[in-house]
Amino acid sequence: MNNQRRTVLKSGSGAALLGMLAAAGIITPGMALANWNKAAFDAKSMADTLKALGAGAPADSKDVQVTGPDIAENGAVVPVGVATSLPNVSMVAILVEKNPNALAATFTLPADTEANVQTRIKMGQTSNIYALVKSGDKFFMATKEIKVTLGGCGG
Amino acid sequence: MGNPMKIRAANKDGVTEVKVLVSHEMETGQRKDAAGAVVPAWFITELVAKHGDKTVLSAEFGPSVSKNPYLAFKFKGGAKGEKVTVSWKDNKGDSRTDEAAIG
Amino acid sequence: MVQRMLKSVVGIALACAFGGPAIAQDSKVADELAKYREALADGNPADLLEAKGEGLWAEKRGPKKASLEQCDMGLGPGKLEGAYAQLPRYFKDTGKVMDVESRLVHCMVTLQGFTQAEVTRQWFSKPGTESDIEALVTFIGAKSNGMKINVPATHPEEAKMAKMGEYIFYRRSGPQDFSCSICHGQEGKRIRLQELGNLTTKDGAGFAMKTWPSYRVSQGAVWTMQRRLIDCMRQARWPEPNYLADSIIALETYLQKTATGTVMETPGIKR
Amino acid sequence: MNLKFALFGALSLALTTPAVAQKSVEAPGGKYAKDAEQMFRASFRADNPKYWMTRLDQDETMKTCQQYRDNPPRPIGQKLEKLNAATIRYPVDGKLIGDWKEGEKLAAVGTGGHIGFIQPDPPGRVRGGNCYACHELAKKEVAYGTIGPSLHHFGKIRGNSDEIIKYAYDKIYNSNAFTACTNMPRFGLHSWLTPEQITHIVAFLMDPESPVNKD
């Protein structure tokens, strides 16, 4: 506790202290969190996930890119991203076809935020990764296979 | 309440790039411990980034986001010295807020 | 005998003949792997631990309510810049060759008043359980980032430890006939897709040693050199040496001596 | 030195790496070897189960290989090869080719047999051959190691004569029967794999239907 506080304070940020207070329940965090989309994250299959996201059957688009390596050295950390040149993008999502629950993350993008987001996800095995993009009121999708390899001594 | 995040924000040609590293276990709820018991799910569900008072990104995570989550994105605007604030909340109700100055 | 040899010559020739497409495929795999590693490098979770370690170093803790700021890692009390790169080394006050972890534990016991058992109980992290040692070692290691490894092992006790480390490096036993050298004694080999490095050369040992401590994405944790070497022995299907055992410090001395002159790049991030 | 011996010497020089200056190479640890062995042995918990600790014992092959840094002088190597060849045992039914599908599974498994307190294998976990850690085999598996030679198209290249089949079996059972101090484990000698499991891996290498011999 103390050491965390020290580190935070050393970085000289008042808002970090705010964070401490927020975490301690003294004040509420200064953010308006949306309701976590349980139905979408609990869905198993791609189709059910898309339905829960209200995306129906999105069209494939060449203007959407899944960024990431073809090969992951380990499935626990796979760097992936979504980028698109489509206009008026308000939401992007990353889905992993063969994970127990397909949906990994969704991002809501205000008007001034670029439609180019990167994160790191877990993959249980080699799978197709899908990038879902909402442009205007339409959904578009792109896919890429990422191979998850076994590594090291094997155990 | 977790450890501090590491937030980097840099403005170039009117666009601010934000990179966030969060300290969090991101337990899937599918792993078993040494005794064979399922370890309960414990993961960040929501994360919000703000530039001043303005939300620049809100994200929802499932448990398949990697341990110690990483996030990078860009928004138009932002000037040197202005603050970017990132807050998260997990499925156990824990939360945390940290901030960094745009460099 | 000769016939068998000839047979394997033919085998090698054939393998070479079939080597063409394999090399093309291999280089594509290597490119994508490089892309993967590059994507990880920007945003190393070890940085989070380094910050935590910095806090722990300065915090007054333990029965004596003391910080570690007077800890002598070999360059004098509180002098951390470059200390990691010059360990293990002989310490007069204990009459022993110590590595970064044994010295750190020594300081936590003598300066802060913890017992050895208290300090080492969580010498490595598990999911949901953090390790102060990992954080502190990450912080101390980072203070040598960009500096040259320098363990000449000129003190007789250091020289002896390096020699004993060499002995352990070549020692074969267990149900797989393993030693360190069978995987780490040749140039240009890899296990699965991971480059192994020849730890008997400066380049090989340097390549291996310069990035530790390192965040291991497969483990979701920073591994210290003690953890790294103890796990090598687990993978050899041997029993685990005790944490801070002299045989581990001996191996470290041997490897750091061999790597001497290599510039540190720590904390690292790897598979 | 007769001609045959000289020819053999030349060949082994060409094939193996520096077989020359062994006499000048000091045994690892030098004058501290004894101390080092003692120190190593003292590094383990006193309450470790006895069978764990037997894994630290060295047979003659291990000891000799360590002494010569895995590169023994030829006469000593030959002696070890003879010694190891004598250990090879065969399945009771005499069949050396099993089921390649089983062999394919074993080739990919790298777990099993881990002991200790930090991350032991659960009891009863199958020990694999972990062939891919060191060898290229089926083309579709890109994550293969290069410590050993590529075995891609093993059967396709060599044909499936009884001699080759026996060679493959023997090599897996006790690699040191062919090359003293090789990096390859002696899977049969240590009962790491059963004779039956070895026949499955032989099938994986030899069977025309095995992915090793396709693509």
XYZ file of C-alpha atoms in Angstrom:
744
model
C 0.000 0.000 0.000
C 2.568 2.493 1.121
C 5.018 1.648 -1.582
C 2.373 1.936 -4.242
C 1.423 5.284 -2.911
C 5.026 6.342 -2.879
C 5.543 5.300 -6.478
C 2.423 7.063 -7.569
C 3.228 10.217 -5.710
C 6.747 10.200 -7.070
C 5.331 10.417 -10.561
C 3.952 13.724 -9.344
C 0.399 13.246 -10.454
C -2.527 14.543 -8.542
C -4.958 12.389 -10.450
C -3.116 9.286 -9.334
C -3.963 10.320 -5.822
C -7.500 10.723 -7.049
C -7.248 7.142 -8.209
C -6.188 6.080 -4.744
C -9.171 7.835 -3.267
C -11.459 6.381 -5.856
C -10.159 2.889 -5.242
C -10.540 3.365 -1.522
C -14.184 4.166 -2.130
C -13.856 7.711 -0.883
C -14.981 9.207 -4.142
C -16.458 7.554 -7.186
C -14.209 7.239 -10.203
C -14.561 10.118 -12.594
C -15.838 7.996 -15.406
C -19.147 7.039 -16.813
C -18.739 3.336 -17.374
C -21.070 1.759 -19.844
C -22.834 -1.416 -18.903
C -20.591 -4.346 -19.724
C -22.204 -6.304 -22.541
C -22.547 -9.623 -20.730
C -24.528 -11.325 -23.473
C -21.830 -10.596 -26.055
C -18.928 -11.679 -23.833
C -20.744 -14.825 -22.672
C -21.627 -15.910 -26.206
C -19.644 -18.892 -27.431
C -19.893 -18.920 -31.207
C -19.079 -16.181 -33.676
C -22.701 -15.996 -34.820
C -24.107 -15.615 -31.306
C -21.505 -12.995 -30.476
C -22.295 -10.943 -33.580
C -25.980 -11.167 -32.746
C -25.399 -9.977 -29.193
C -23.387 -7.055 -30.545
C -26.265 -6.178 -32.858
C -24.014 -6.743 -35.847
C -26.027 -9.450 -37.572
C -24.082 -10.757 -40.570
C -21.503 -8.082 -41.351
C -20.097 -7.715 -44.847
C -16.426 -8.454 -45.456
C -14.508 -5.301 -46.202
C -11.094 -4.734 -47.691
C -11.016 -1.419 -45.860
C -10.786 -3.174 -42.495
C -7.453 -4.626 -41.338
C -6.587 -7.051 -38.583
C -3.034 -6.169 -37.656
C -0.744 -8.686 -36.005
C 1.906 -11.285 -36.777
C 1.042 -14.503 -38.652
C 2.693 -16.462 -35.866
C 2.526 -16.084 -32.111
C 5.373 -17.456 -30.066
C 2.950 -17.958 -27.214
C -0.839 -17.924 -27.015
C -0.962 -16.082 -23.690
C 0.043 -12.792 -25.280
C -0.834 -12.155 -28.921
C -0.518 -8.579 -30.147
C -3.466 -7.686 -32.391
C -5.019 -4.523 -33.669
C -7.847 -3.200 -35.776
C -7.484 -0.414 -38.292
C -9.864 0.888 -40.911
C -10.162 3.710 -43.409
C -13.979 3.548 -43.302
C -15.706 6.788 -42.255
C -17.682 7.516 -39.065
C -16.404 4.552 -37.088
C -18.045 4.435 -33.673
C -17.118 0.935 -32.530
C -14.526 -1.757 -33.213
C -14.330 -5.265 -31.747
C -11.848 -8.147 -31.772
C -13.122 -11.722 -31.953
C -11.233 -15.022 -31.792
C -13.132 -17.778 -33.541
C -11.739 -20.729 -31.580
C -11.598 -19.228 -28.091
C -14.192 -20.549 -25.598
C -15.882 -17.144 -25.820
C -15.246 -15.509 -29.159
C -15.335 -11.857 -28.072
C -12.081 -10.474 -26.682
C -12.728 -6.732 -26.521
C -14.871 -3.903 -27.860
C -13.880 -0.261 -28.192
C -16.216 2.685 -28.467
C -14.584 5.517 -30.387
C -15.718 9.140 -30.145
C -15.527 11.238 -33.317
C -11.974 12.502 -32.747
C -10.463 9.102 -31.996
C -8.819 7.292 -34.898
C -10.121 3.897 -35.925
C -6.796 2.273 -35.096
C -6.564 0.362 -31.825
C -4.008 -2.161 -30.613
C -4.136 -4.560 -27.705
C -2.924 -8.031 -26.656
C -5.114 -11.080 -26.346
C -5.002 -14.723 -25.313
C -5.512 -17.457 -27.866
C -6.083 -21.060 -26.855
C -4.993 -22.353 -30.240
C -4.366 -21.365 -33.856
C -7.469 -19.494 -35.009
C -8.988 -16.880 -37.244
C -9.110 -13.429 -35.694
C -11.965 -11.155 -36.743
C -12.028 -7.393 -36.654
C -15.533 -5.965 -36.529
C -16.106 -2.311 -37.335
C -19.242 -0.180 -37.106
C -19.162 2.539 -39.742
C -22.227 4.764 -39.731
C -24.966 2.285 -38.898
C -23.428 -0.624 -40.828
C -21.072 -3.354 -39.663
C -18.020 -4.595 -41.583
C -15.543 -7.332 -40.888
C -12.100 -8.619 -41.809
C -10.196 -11.746 -40.807
C -6.689 -13.084 -40.449
C -5.337 -16.409 -39.240
C -2.811 -16.337 -36.431
C -0.850 -19.497 -35.786
C -0.192 -20.218 -32.133
C 2.953 -22.273 -31.740
C 4.289 -24.457 -28.972
C 7.594 -23.231 -27.700
C 10.626 -23.798 -25.541
C 11.378 -27.093 -23.871
C 7.726 -28.085 -24.148
C 6.808 -28.368 -20.526
C -7.034 -1.757 -6.212
C -3.970 -2.927 -8.005
C -0.667 -1.338 -8.870
C -0.274 1.900 -10.834
C -0.702 1.841 -14.593
C 1.959 2.999 -16.951
C 0.541 5.614 -19.307
C 2.471 7.233 -22.126
C 0.914 9.975 -24.234
C 2.745 11.784 -26.988
C 1.480 14.440 -29.402
C 2.777 14.571 -32.925
C 1.321 16.741 -35.694
C -1.896 17.330 -33.791
C -2.535 13.684 -33.005
C -1.974 12.245 -29.543
C -0.922 8.603 -29.285
C -1.722 6.932 -25.987
C -0.148 3.682 -24.777
C -1.377 2.101 -21.579
C -0.049 -0.845 -19.588
C -2.333 -2.008 -16.787
C -1.278 -4.244 -13.928
C -4.001 -6.890 -13.709
C -4.193 -10.662 -13.399
C -6.931 -11.124 -16.066
C -7.785 -14.576 -14.744
C -9.992 -16.420 -17.235
C -12.053 -18.531 -14.851
C -11.013 -21.618 -16.802
C -7.626 -22.319 -15.262
C -7.243 -24.897 -12.516
C -4.871 -24.486 -9.595
C -2.400 -27.144 -8.430
C -5.119 -28.812 -6.351
C -7.394 -29.074 -9.403
C -9.852 -26.390 -8.270
C -11.050 -23.851 -10.838
C -9.596 -20.387 -10.226
C -12.483 -17.901 -10.383
C -12.586 -15.370 -13.201
C -11.073 -11.997 -12.304
C -10.648 -9.501 -15.086
C -11.061 -5.878 -16.095
C -14.473 -5.354 -17.673
C -14.374 -1.664 -18.534
C -11.735 0.922 -19.224
C -12.180 4.604 -20.064
C -9.585 7.073 -21.285
C -10.148 10.804 -21.070
C -8.402 13.862 -22.395
C -9.328 16.482 -19.833
C -13.049 15.912 -19.313
C -13.595 14.473 -22.749
C -13.785 10.709 -23.236
C -11.413 9.626 -26.004
C -11.895 5.877 -25.709
C -14.086 3.472 -23.817
C -13.359 -0.212 -23.931
C -15.006 -3.386 -22.711
C -12.774 -6.384 -22.052
C -13.482 -10.078 -21.745
C -11.190 -12.461 -19.863
C -9.267 -13.246 -23.044
C -7.475 -9.923 -22.964
C -3.915 -10.786 -21.844
C -2.635 -10.497 -18.302
C -1.283 -6.981 -17.676
C -3.378 -5.508 -20.508
C -1.826 -3.286 -23.131
C -3.715 -0.727 -25.162
C -2.649 1.779 -27.812
C -4.827 4.318 -29.660
C -4.725 7.807 -31.152
C -6.985 10.832 -30.941
C -6.981 14.189 -32.671
C -6.007 17.092 -30.461
C -4.160 17.214 -27.186
C -1.253 19.479 -26.358
C 1.961 19.069 -24.431
C 1.353 19.147 -20.707
C -2.359 18.361 -20.878
C -3.572 15.339 -18.966
C -4.759 11.977 -20.166
C -6.619 9.989 -17.519
C -7.301 6.264 -17.634
C -9.719 4.434 -15.342
C -10.618 0.767 -15.133
C -13.072 -1.382 -13.260
C -12.958 -5.161 -12.857
C -15.576 -7.853 -12.320
C -14.888 -7.874 -8.577
C -15.738 -4.178 -8.369
C -12.139 -3.016 -7.980
C -11.151 0.091 -9.861
C -8.251 2.414 -10.359
C -7.455 5.735 -12.031
C -4.071 7.043 -13.129
C -3.016 9.906 -15.334
C -0.118 11.164 -17.374
C 0.843 14.423 -19.039
C 1.007 14.511 -22.821
C 4.627 14.774 -23.894
C 31.140 -48.683 -39.158
C 32.475 -46.956 -42.242
C 29.382 -48.071 -44.075
C 27.191 -46.451 -41.466
C 29.153 -43.261 -41.778
C 28.757 -43.283 -45.531
C 25.079 -43.834 -45.094
C 24.761 -40.761 -42.978
C 26.779 -38.777 -45.500
C 24.174 -39.717 -48.080
C 21.510 -38.777 -45.563
C 23.034 -35.374 -45.030
C 23.381 -34.781 -48.765
C 19.737 -35.673 -49.245
C 18.656 -33.496 -46.376
C 20.532 -30.617 -47.985
C 18.874 -31.309 -51.307
C 15.512 -31.057 -49.643
C 16.600 -28.024 -47.681
C 15.590 -25.399 -50.243
C 11.874 -24.939 -49.653
C 12.336 -25.501 -45.930
C 14.632 -22.500 -45.784
C 12.122 -20.309 -47.622
C 9.397 -21.356 -45.206
C 11.762 -20.901 -42.282
C 12.632 -17.354 -43.216
C 8.955 -16.441 -43.431
C 8.411 -17.953 -39.996
C 11.416 -16.018 -38.723
C 10.036 -12.752 -40.170
C 6.653 -13.205 -38.538
C 8.300 -14.179 -35.270
C 10.390 -11.018 -35.410
C 7.166 -9.067 -35.949
C 5.622 -10.739 -32.907
C 8.627 -9.967 -30.715
C 8.806 -6.389 -31.940
C 5.146 -5.829 -31.134
C 5.750 -7.014 -27.578
C 8.849 -4.935 -26.991
C 6.925 -1.644 -26.838
C 4.984 -2.079 -23.633
C 6.852 -4.429 -21.350
C 4.833 -5.310 -18.222
C 8.168 -5.594 -16.395
C 8.083 -1.782 -16.304
C 5.147 -2.026 -13.898
C 7.216 -4.218 -11.613
C 10.255 -1.988 -11.899
C 8.176 0.928 -10.578
C 6.943 -1.248 -7.739
C 10.512 -2.312 -6.932
C 11.617 1.300 -6.812
C 8.974 1.951 -4.189
C 9.922 -1.121 -2.169
C 13.597 -0.166 -2.230
C 12.938 3.212 -0.626
C 10.172 2.195 1.752
C 10.902 1.757 5.459
C 9.896 -1.845 6.138
C 10.512 -4.770 8.448
C 11.052 -4.951 12.219
C 13.834 -2.366 11.928
C 11.668 -0.006 9.885
C 14.503 0.602 7.491
C 14.691 1.086 3.766
C 17.141 -0.734 1.529
C 18.848 2.495 0.548
C 21.958 1.564 2.531
C 22.211 -1.869 0.914
C 25.632 -2.534 -0.591
C 25.226 -4.470 -3.821
C 28.973 -4.440 -4.377
C 29.682 -0.843 -5.339
C 29.071 0.685 -1.920
C 25.950 1.403 0.161
C 23.059 2.558 -1.999
C 25.062 2.512 -5.222
C 22.905 0.659 -7.701
C 24.016 2.058 -11.065
C 25.812 -0.822 -12.755
C 25.725 -3.070 -9.685
C 23.668 -5.837 -11.306
C 26.060 -6.023 -14.261
C 28.934 -6.728 -11.858
C 27.315 -9.562 -9.939
C 27.939 -12.219 -8.743
C 30.986 -11.063 -6.798
C 32.877 -11.835 -3.612
C 31.691 -9.917 -0.530
C 34.134 -9.453 2.311
C 31.458 -8.999 4.970
C 29.959 -12.428 4.350
C 33.070 -14.145 2.978
C 30.946 -15.448 0.103
C 30.385 -15.030 -3.602
C 26.839 -13.662 -3.844
C 24.485 -12.934 -6.714
C 21.954 -10.103 -6.845
C 19.273 -12.156 -5.132
C 21.357 -13.582 -2.304
C 22.758 -10.103 -1.648
C 19.301 -8.543 -1.705
C 18.013 -11.126 0.763
C 21.102 -10.483 2.909
C 20.214 -6.768 2.996
C 16.569 -7.413 3.812
C 17.690 -9.583 6.724
C 20.496 -7.372 8.059
C 19.063 -3.912 7.348
C 15.329 -4.473 7.698
C 15.359 -7.254 10.257
C 13.287 -9.774 8.327
C 14.121 -13.440 8.729
C 15.508 -15.263 5.711
C 12.409 -17.466 5.659
C 10.073 -14.453 5.580
C 11.959 -12.839 2.750
C 12.238 -15.911 0.543
C 8.776 -17.390 1.100
C 7.482 -15.618 -2.017
C 10.694 -15.601 -3.999
C 8.662 -15.980 -7.160
C 5.146 -14.839 -7.979
C 2.123 -16.976 -8.653
C -1.098 -15.786 -10.256
C -2.656 -13.478 -7.705
C 0.406 -13.518 -5.420
C 3.089 -10.961 -6.097
C 6.752 -11.307 -5.204
C 8.692 -8.420 -3.669
C 11.918 -10.074 -4.751
C 10.873 -10.080 -8.405
C 9.979 -6.385 -8.181
C 13.199 -5.436 -6.405
C 15.410 -7.447 -8.746
C 13.662 -5.915 -11.774
C 14.370 -2.467 -10.325
C 18.001 -3.271 -9.463
C 18.533 -4.891 -12.869
C 17.145 -1.842 -14.689
C 19.797 0.262 -12.955
C 22.359 -1.618 -15.080
C 20.489 -1.174 -18.350
C 22.919 0.022 -21.017
C 25.963 -0.969 -18.986
C 28.478 -3.670 -19.719
C 28.378 -6.972 -17.898
C 31.610 -7.065 -15.942
C 32.346 -10.186 -13.932
C 36.037 -10.924 -14.543
C 36.055 -13.326 -11.572
C 39.578 -12.347 -10.587
C 39.155 -12.897 -6.838
C 40.168 -16.502 -6.078
C 36.724 -17.267 -4.636
C 35.036 -15.871 -7.757
C 37.389 -17.807 -9.998
C 36.572 -20.971 -8.092
C 32.824 -20.337 -8.381
C 33.123 -19.781 -12.134
C 35.007 -23.061 -12.488
C 32.431 -24.901 -10.422
C 29.717 -23.357 -12.570
C 31.466 -24.719 -15.626
C 31.433 -28.165 -14.036
C 27.673 -27.969 -13.488
C 27.155 -26.642 -17.017
C 28.536 -29.881 -18.479
C 27.156 -32.239 -15.843
C 24.836 -34.812 -17.439
C 22.236 -36.774 -15.544
C 18.579 -37.630 -15.299
C 16.135 -39.609 -17.436
C 16.832 -37.447 -20.507
C 20.642 -37.434 -20.205
C 20.543 -33.633 -20.076
C 23.141 -31.069 -19.199
C 23.098 -27.321 -19.858
C 25.617 -27.848 -22.628
C 23.550 -30.201 -24.787
C 21.175 -27.354 -25.685
C 23.455 -24.399 -25.014
C 26.849 -25.641 -26.188
C 26.526 -25.182 -29.951
C 26.084 -22.313 -32.357
C 22.913 -21.461 -34.247
C 20.542 -24.032 -32.811
C 17.004 -23.542 -31.648
C 14.530 -25.521 -29.551
C 11.151 -25.357 -31.265
C 11.341 -21.757 -32.569
C 13.484 -20.336 -29.761
C 17.126 -19.560 -30.404
C 19.323 -21.219 -27.819
C 22.695 -19.539 -28.083
C 26.065 -21.052 -27.338
C 26.584 -20.077 -23.729
C 30.232 -21.082 -23.837
C 31.051 -18.067 -26.030
C 30.951 -14.369 -25.181
C 28.365 -13.639 -27.863
C 26.106 -16.511 -26.877
C 26.328 -15.952 -23.134
C 26.002 -12.205 -23.669
C 22.885 -12.609 -25.798
C 21.354 -14.776 -23.106
C 22.387 -12.841 -20.015
C 21.859 -9.243 -21.120
C 18.044 -9.338 -21.108
C 17.482 -10.730 -17.617
C 15.493 -10.167 -15.509
C 12.865 -10.639 -18.176
C 9.071 -10.643 -18.431
C 8.001 -14.035 -19.745
C 4.691 -13.803 -21.569
C 4.153 -17.564 -21.275
C 4.403 -17.217 -17.497
C 2.859 -13.777 -17.069
C 5.703 -12.854 -14.731
C 9.188 -11.455 -14.530
C 11.722 -14.194 -14.040
C 14.952 -13.598 -12.167
C 18.134 -15.483 -13.085
C 17.661 -17.812 -10.105
C 14.190 -18.668 -11.392
C 15.512 -19.111 -14.923
C 18.250 -21.537 -13.918
C 16.191 -23.473 -11.387
C 13.555 -23.962 -14.077
C 16.189 -25.210 -16.527
C 16.907 -27.937 -14.013
C 13.216 -28.698 -13.658
C 13.045 -29.034 -17.434
C 16.012 -31.403 -17.247
C 13.720 -33.445 -14.985
C 16.062 -33.023 -12.061
C 14.911 -32.059 -8.590
C 14.933 -28.306 -7.944
C 17.995 -26.809 -6.309
C 17.147 -24.608 -3.323
C 16.587 -20.927 -3.943
C 19.925 -19.080 -3.631
C 21.862 -22.397 -3.687
C 25.578 -22.029 -4.324
C 25.325 -24.198 -7.417
C 23.009 -21.634 -9.027
C 25.318 -18.770 -8.049
C 28.220 -20.779 -9.507
C 26.398 -21.161 -12.826
C 25.598 -17.450 -12.840
C 29.242 -16.609 -12.179
C 30.341 -18.858 -15.048
C 27.792 -17.334 -17.426
C 28.362 -13.699 -16.410
C 32.117 -14.200 -16.691
C 31.666 -15.586 -20.185
C 29.254 -12.748 -21.080
C 31.532 -10.023 -19.718
C 31.677 -7.032 -22.051
C 28.096 -7.391 -23.314
C 25.808 -4.379 -22.884
C 22.745 -5.079 -20.705
C 19.227 -4.643 -22.152
C 17.001 -5.160 -19.172
C 14.238 -5.690 -18.242
C 13.655 -7.916 -21.231
C 10.483 -9.504 -22.581
C 10.353 -12.976 -24.073
C 8.156 -15.955 -24.759
C 47.940 -47.041 -37.955
C 46.405 -49.088 -40.736
C 44.630 -47.613 -43.687
C 41.122 -48.506 -42.547
C 41.641 -46.786 -39.245
C 43.072 -43.728 -40.942
C 40.136 -43.539 -43.322
C 37.757 -43.848 -40.427
C 39.565 -41.092 -38.596
C 39.332 -38.799 -41.582
C 35.639 -39.475 -41.951
C 34.851 -38.820 -38.353
C 36.824 -35.610 -38.545
C 34.790 -34.542 -41.497
C 31.509 -35.459 -39.918
C 31.809 -34.628 -36.281
C 33.188 -31.316 -35.111
C 36.516 -30.770 -33.442
C 37.655 -34.272 -32.636
C 41.258 -33.153 -32.629
C 42.671 -31.399 -29.641
C 40.791 -33.303 -26.965
C 43.865 -34.120 -24.972
C 44.510 -30.472 -24.260
C 40.928 -29.744 -23.171
C 40.602 -29.719 -19.432
C 37.723 -31.559 -17.801
C 34.985 -29.094 -16.715
C 35.607 -27.665 -13.269
C 39.331 -28.358 -13.465
C 40.847 -28.864 -10.037
C 37.534 -27.897 -8.440
C 35.525 -30.699 -10.035
C 35.270 -32.637 -6.785
C 34.247 -29.562 -4.803
C 31.730 -28.694 -7.485
C 30.108 -32.128 -7.341
C 29.840 -31.837 -3.578
C 28.398 -28.339 -3.785
C 25.893 -29.397 -6.435
C 24.727 -32.353 -4.371
C 24.302 -30.095 -1.340
C 21.956 -27.791 -3.270
C 18.811 -29.825 -2.754
C 16.244 -30.161 -0.013
C 16.965 -32.937 2.441
C 13.329 -34.034 2.383
C 13.229 -34.679 -1.370
C 11.870 -38.149 -2.143
C 14.705 -40.596 -2.733
C 13.683 -41.388 -6.291
C 13.973 -37.718 -7.182
C 17.536 -37.681 -5.994
C 18.455 -40.765 -8.028
C 17.940 -38.559 -11.077
C 21.189 -36.835 -10.168
C 23.187 -40.070 -10.333
C 25.478 -40.431 -13.316
C 26.157 -43.681 -15.148
C 29.461 -44.290 -16.891
C 28.241 -42.718 -20.134
C 27.090 -39.512 -18.447
C 30.249 -39.189 -16.388
C 32.521 -39.794 -19.348
C 30.588 -37.407 -21.594
C 30.793 -34.676 -18.981
C 34.518 -35.224 -18.540
C 35.158 -34.821 -22.281
C 32.597 -32.029 -22.789
C 30.497 -34.415 -24.900
C 33.371 -34.971 -27.287
C 35.285 -38.063 -26.121
C 38.352 -39.405 -27.919
C 37.268 -41.997 -30.477
C 38.442 -45.133 -28.634
C 36.547 -44.050 -25.529
C 33.524 -43.120 -27.616
C 33.558 -46.531 -29.251
C 33.689 -48.202 -25.883
C 30.633 -46.238 -24.763
C 28.794 -47.041 -27.990
C 29.370 -50.755 -27.452
C 28.241 -50.491 -23.878
C 25.044 -48.711 -24.911
C 24.293 -50.991 -27.862
C 24.162 -53.895 -25.432
C 21.248 -52.301 -23.570
C 18.739 -52.285 -26.425
C 15.607 -54.373 -25.859
C 12.813 -55.092 -28.320
C 9.036 -55.526 -27.993
C 8.044 -59.096 -27.134
C 6.203 -59.603 -30.415
C 9.243 -58.426 -32.352
C 7.253 -55.890 -34.368
C 9.177 -52.628 -34.699
C 6.523 -50.623 -36.532
C 3.508 -49.459 -34.555
C 0.780 -46.896 -35.160
C 2.044 -43.658 -36.753
C -0.901 -41.689 -35.381
C 0.163 -42.547 -31.848
C 3.725 -41.692 -32.797
C 2.635 -38.315 -34.123
C 1.063 -37.482 -30.760
C 4.149 -38.567 -28.820
C 6.401 -36.500 -31.085
C 4.570 -33.312 -30.118
C 4.312 -33.860 -26.357
C 6.981 -32.141 -24.293
C 5.479 -32.593 -20.864
C 5.700 -35.453 -18.413
C 8.267 -36.435 -15.823
C 8.717 -33.002 -14.246
C 9.296 -33.267 -10.498
C 9.818 -30.780 -7.688
C 7.651 -28.299 -5.831
C 7.315 -25.381 -8.228
C 5.701 -26.885 -11.300
C 5.603 -30.692 -11.226
C 3.560 -32.673 -13.714
C 0.341 -34.102 -12.309
C 0.761 -37.799 -11.540
C 0.077 -40.083 -14.463
C 0.751 -37.478 -17.130
C 1.995 -39.101 -20.324
C 5.657 -38.579 -21.035
C 6.164 -37.555 -24.621
C 9.095 -37.961 -26.972
C 9.139 -34.191 -27.616
C 10.752 -34.904 -31.013
C 9.722 -31.502 -32.419
C 11.790 -29.715 -29.801
C 14.885 -30.763 -31.795
C 13.779 -32.165 -35.170
C 11.783 -31.097 -38.191
C 9.260 -33.848 -38.957
C 5.863 -33.224 -40.608
C 5.879 -30.144 -42.826
C 2.737 -28.690 -41.261
C 4.439 -28.190 -37.891
C 6.495 -25.027 -38.308
C 7.592 -24.818 -34.676
C 10.410 -27.358 -34.788
C 13.882 -27.197 -33.320
C 17.217 -27.688 -35.030
C 19.343 -29.319 -32.345
C 18.980 -32.576 -34.264
C 18.859 -33.082 -38.049
C 15.662 -32.704 -40.060
C 13.739 -35.980 -40.218
C 11.274 -34.688 -42.792
C 10.718 -37.434 -45.424
C 12.675 -39.858 -43.241
C 11.093 -42.974 -44.711
C 10.630 -41.519 -48.167
C 14.352 -40.845 -48.480
C 15.676 -43.982 -46.874
C 13.130 -46.580 -47.953
C 11.677 -49.022 -45.475
C 14.168 -51.860 -45.392
C 14.347 -53.886 -42.186
C 17.767 -52.397 -41.635
C 16.477 -48.815 -41.614
C 13.542 -49.740 -39.399
C 15.852 -51.367 -36.904
C 18.203 -48.390 -37.069
C 15.361 -45.995 -36.264
C 14.190 -48.148 -33.361
C 17.684 -48.609 -31.954
C 18.525 -44.924 -32.298
C 15.463 -43.882 -30.302
C 15.968 -46.632 -27.752
C 19.597 -45.768 -27.126
C 21.087 -42.988 -29.213
C 24.486 -43.472 -27.616
C 24.793 -46.869 -29.286
C 25.578 -44.925 -32.473
C 27.118 -41.662 -31.327
C 28.554 -41.512 -27.847
C 27.589 -38.320 -26.005
C 25.031 -37.213 -28.591
C 22.512 -34.603 -27.419
C 19.657 -37.050 -27.955
C 18.213 -38.740 -24.868
C 18.321 -42.514 -24.478
C 14.552 -42.916 -24.439
C 14.429 -46.698 -24.093
C 17.307 -47.123 -21.678
C 15.684 -44.787 -19.142
C 12.211 -46.281 -19.762
C 11.158 -42.754 -20.697
C 9.303 -44.383 -23.577
C 8.180 -48.014 -23.644
C 9.323 -50.275 -26.499
C 5.741 -50.105 -27.806
C 5.760 -46.295 -27.790
C 9.071 -46.348 -29.640
C 7.508 -48.516 -32.367
C 4.804 -45.835 -32.755
C 7.445 -43.168 -33.308
C 9.256 -45.470 -35.741
C 5.965 -45.770 -37.640
C 5.605 -41.988 -37.629
C 9.041 -41.798 -39.293
C 8.620 -44.724 -41.702
C 4.971 -45.119 -42.695
C 4.247 -43.821 -46.221
C 0.925 -42.490 -44.868
C 2.607 -40.554 -42.056
C 2.716 -36.759 -42.539
C 6.494 -37.031 -42.137
C 6.622 -38.629 -45.590
C 3.957 -36.451 -47.250
C 4.118 -32.871 -48.553
